[in-house]
Amino acid sequence: MLMLQIKSQLKLFQITCKQMSYLKPQNRSIFLEIMLQLLNCQLLHKLMLRLTRRLKFQKRAWKL
């Protein structure tokens, strides 16, 4: 499931980059850097959510 989300985000990133091809090279590199940072933040956030959910389930199991 996570791999599917990663692939879809990468596909969106590729499409956005193609649409921004009219930017000057300097602006294009800045834009790409920002997009990569946003992508990393989203993926880290999703991973953190999954880990906290797993920890909650483990704590419940330990209490039983």
Short mmCIF file of N, CA and C in Angstrom, two decimals:
data_model
loop_
_atom_site.label_atom_id
_atom_site.label_comp_id
_atom_site.label_asym_id
_atom_site.label_seq_id
_atom_site.Cartn_x
_atom_site.Cartn_y
_atom_site.Cartn_z
N MET A 1 0.82 -1.20 0.00
CA MET A 1 0.00 0.00 0.00
C MET A 1 0.87 1.26 0.00
N LEU A 2 1.87 1.27 0.85
CA LEU A 2 2.75 2.43 0.92
C LEU A 2 3.50 2.63 -0.39
N MET A 3 3.93 1.52 -1.01
CA MET A 3 4.64 1.63 -2.29
C MET A 3 3.73 2.23 -3.36
N LEU A 4 2.47 1.87 -3.33
CA LEU A 4 1.52 2.43 -4.30
C LEU A 4 1.37 3.94 -4.10
N GLN A 5 1.33 4.38 -2.85
CA GLN A 5 1.25 5.81 -2.56
C GLN A 5 2.51 6.52 -3.02
N ILE A 6 3.65 5.90 -2.79
CA ILE A 6 4.92 6.50 -3.21
C ILE A 6 4.95 6.64 -4.73
N LYS A 7 4.53 5.59 -5.43
CA LYS A 7 4.52 5.63 -6.90
C LYS A 7 3.58 6.71 -7.42
N SER A 8 2.41 6.83 -6.81
CA SER A 8 1.46 7.85 -7.28
C SER A 8 1.99 9.25 -7.01
N GLN A 9 2.67 9.45 -5.88
CA GLN A 9 3.24 10.76 -5.59
C GLN A 9 4.38 11.07 -6.54
N LEU A 10 5.18 10.08 -6.86
CA LEU A 10 6.26 10.30 -7.81
C LEU A 10 5.72 10.62 -9.20
N LYS A 11 4.65 9.94 -9.58
CA LYS A 11 4.01 10.22 -10.87
C LYS A 11 3.50 11.66 -10.92
N LEU A 12 2.85 12.09 -9.85
CA LEU A 12 2.38 13.47 -9.77
C LEU A 12 3.54 14.45 -9.85
N PHE A 13 4.63 14.11 -9.18
CA PHE A 13 5.83 14.94 -9.20
C PHE A 13 6.38 15.05 -10.63
N GLN A 14 6.42 13.95 -11.35
CA GLN A 14 6.92 13.95 -12.73
C GLN A 14 6.03 14.80 -13.64
N ILE A 15 4.74 14.67 -13.49
CA ILE A 15 3.81 15.46 -14.30
C ILE A 15 3.99 16.95 -14.02
N THR A 16 4.12 17.29 -12.75
CA THR A 16 4.31 18.70 -12.38
C THR A 16 5.60 19.24 -12.95
N CYS A 17 6.65 18.44 -12.91
CA CYS A 17 7.93 18.88 -13.46
C CYS A 17 7.84 19.12 -14.97
N LYS A 18 7.12 18.27 -15.66
CA LYS A 18 6.96 18.46 -17.11
C LYS A 18 6.19 19.74 -17.40
N GLN A 19 5.19 20.02 -16.60
CA GLN A 19 4.40 21.23 -16.81
C GLN A 19 5.21 22.49 -16.51
N MET A 20 6.21 22.39 -15.65
CA MET A 20 7.01 23.54 -15.27
C MET A 20 8.27 23.70 -16.13
N SER A 21 8.29 23.07 -17.26
CA SER A 21 9.48 23.11 -18.11
C SER A 21 9.76 24.50 -18.68
N TYR A 22 8.77 25.38 -18.63
CA TYR A 22 8.98 26.74 -19.14
C TYR A 22 9.78 27.62 -18.18
N LEU A 23 10.02 27.15 -16.96
CA LEU A 23 10.79 27.94 -16.00
C LEU A 23 12.25 28.06 -16.42
N LYS A 24 12.88 29.11 -15.97
CA LYS A 24 14.32 29.26 -16.20
C LYS A 24 15.04 28.17 -15.42
N PRO A 25 16.22 27.74 -15.88
CA PRO A 25 16.93 26.65 -15.19
C PRO A 25 17.14 26.89 -13.70
N GLN A 26 17.49 28.11 -13.32
CA GLN A 26 17.72 28.39 -11.91
C GLN A 26 16.41 28.23 -11.11
N ASN A 27 15.33 28.78 -11.63
CA ASN A 27 14.04 28.65 -10.95
C ASN A 27 13.55 27.21 -10.95
N ARG A 28 13.85 26.50 -12.01
CA ARG A 28 13.45 25.09 -12.11
C ARG A 28 14.13 24.27 -11.01
N SER A 29 15.40 24.50 -10.79
CA SER A 29 16.11 23.74 -9.75
C SER A 29 15.58 24.07 -8.36
N ILE A 30 15.25 25.33 -8.14
CA ILE A 30 14.66 25.72 -6.84
C ILE A 30 13.30 25.05 -6.66
N PHE A 31 12.51 25.05 -7.72
CA PHE A 31 11.20 24.42 -7.67
C PHE A 31 11.32 22.92 -7.39
N LEU A 32 12.25 22.26 -8.06
CA LEU A 32 12.44 20.82 -7.85
C LEU A 32 12.88 20.53 -6.42
N GLU A 33 13.74 21.35 -5.89
CA GLU A 33 14.20 21.15 -4.52
C GLU A 33 13.04 21.27 -3.53
N ILE A 34 12.20 22.27 -3.74
CA ILE A 34 11.04 22.45 -2.87
C ILE A 34 10.08 21.27 -2.99
N MET A 35 9.84 20.82 -4.21
CA MET A 35 8.94 19.68 -4.41
C MET A 35 9.47 18.42 -3.74
N LEU A 36 10.77 18.19 -3.85
CA LEU A 36 11.36 17.02 -3.20
C LEU A 36 11.24 17.10 -1.69
N GLN A 37 11.43 18.26 -1.13
CA GLN A 37 11.29 18.43 0.31
C GLN A 37 9.85 18.17 0.75
N LEU A 38 8.90 18.67 -0.02
CA LEU A 38 7.49 18.42 0.30
C LEU A 38 7.16 16.94 0.21
N LEU A 39 7.67 16.28 -0.81
CA LEU A 39 7.43 14.85 -0.98
C LEU A 39 8.01 14.07 0.19
N ASN A 40 9.22 14.41 0.60
CA ASN A 40 9.85 13.74 1.74
C ASN A 40 9.05 13.97 3.01
N CYS A 41 8.56 15.19 3.21
CA CYS A 41 7.77 15.50 4.41
C CYS A 41 6.48 14.69 4.43
N GLN A 42 5.82 14.57 3.29
CA GLN A 42 4.58 13.81 3.23
C GLN A 42 4.83 12.34 3.55
N LEU A 43 5.89 11.79 2.97
CA LEU A 43 6.18 10.38 3.20
C LEU A 43 6.57 10.13 4.65
N LEU A 44 7.37 11.02 5.22
CA LEU A 44 7.74 10.87 6.62
C LEU A 44 6.52 10.97 7.52
N HIS A 45 5.63 11.88 7.20
CA HIS A 45 4.41 12.04 8.00
C HIS A 45 3.57 10.77 7.95
N LYS A 46 3.42 10.19 6.78
CA LYS A 46 2.64 8.96 6.65
C LYS A 46 3.29 7.81 7.42
N LEU A 47 4.62 7.72 7.33
CA LEU A 47 5.31 6.67 8.07
C LEU A 47 5.15 6.86 9.57
N MET A 48 5.24 8.09 10.04
CA MET A 48 5.07 8.36 11.46
C MET A 48 3.66 8.00 11.93
N LEU A 49 2.66 8.31 11.13
CA LEU A 49 1.29 7.95 11.48
C LEU A 49 1.13 6.44 11.59
N ARG A 50 1.71 5.72 10.65
CA ARG A 50 1.61 4.26 10.68
C ARG A 50 2.32 3.68 11.90
N LEU A 51 3.48 4.24 12.23
CA LEU A 51 4.21 3.75 13.39
C LEU A 51 3.46 4.02 14.68
N THR A 52 2.86 5.20 14.81
CA THR A 52 2.11 5.50 16.03
C THR A 52 0.88 4.61 16.14
N ARG A 53 0.23 4.31 15.02
CA ARG A 53 -0.91 3.39 15.06
C ARG A 53 -0.47 2.01 15.53
N ARG A 54 0.65 1.54 15.01
CA ARG A 54 1.15 0.22 15.41
C ARG A 54 1.51 0.20 16.89
N LEU A 55 2.11 1.28 17.37
CA LEU A 55 2.45 1.34 18.79
C LEU A 55 1.20 1.32 19.66
N LYS A 56 0.15 2.00 19.24
CA LYS A 56 -1.10 2.00 20.00
C LYS A 56 -1.68 0.59 20.07
N PHE A 57 -1.66 -0.12 18.94
CA PHE A 57 -2.17 -1.49 18.92
C PHE A 57 -1.32 -2.40 19.79
N GLN A 58 0.00 -2.22 19.77
CA GLN A 58 0.88 -3.03 20.60
C GLN A 58 0.63 -2.77 22.08
N LYS A 59 0.44 -1.51 22.45
CA LYS A 59 0.16 -1.18 23.85
C LYS A 59 -1.13 -1.83 24.31
N ARG A 60 -2.14 -1.82 23.45
CA ARG A 60 -3.41 -2.47 23.79
C ARG A 60 -3.21 -3.96 23.97
N ALA A 61 -2.41 -4.57 23.11
CA ALA A 61 -2.16 -6.01 23.21
C ALA A 61 -1.40 -6.34 24.49
N TRP A 62 -0.47 -5.48 24.88
CA TRP A 62 0.30 -5.72 26.10
C TRP A 62 -0.58 -5.62 27.34
N LYS A 63 -1.60 -4.76 27.31
CA LYS A 63 -2.49 -4.60 28.46
C LYS A 63 -3.37 -5.82 28.65
N LEU A 64 -3.65 -6.52 27.55
CA LEU A 64 -4.50 -7.72 27.64
C LEU A 64 -3.71 -8.79 28.29
#
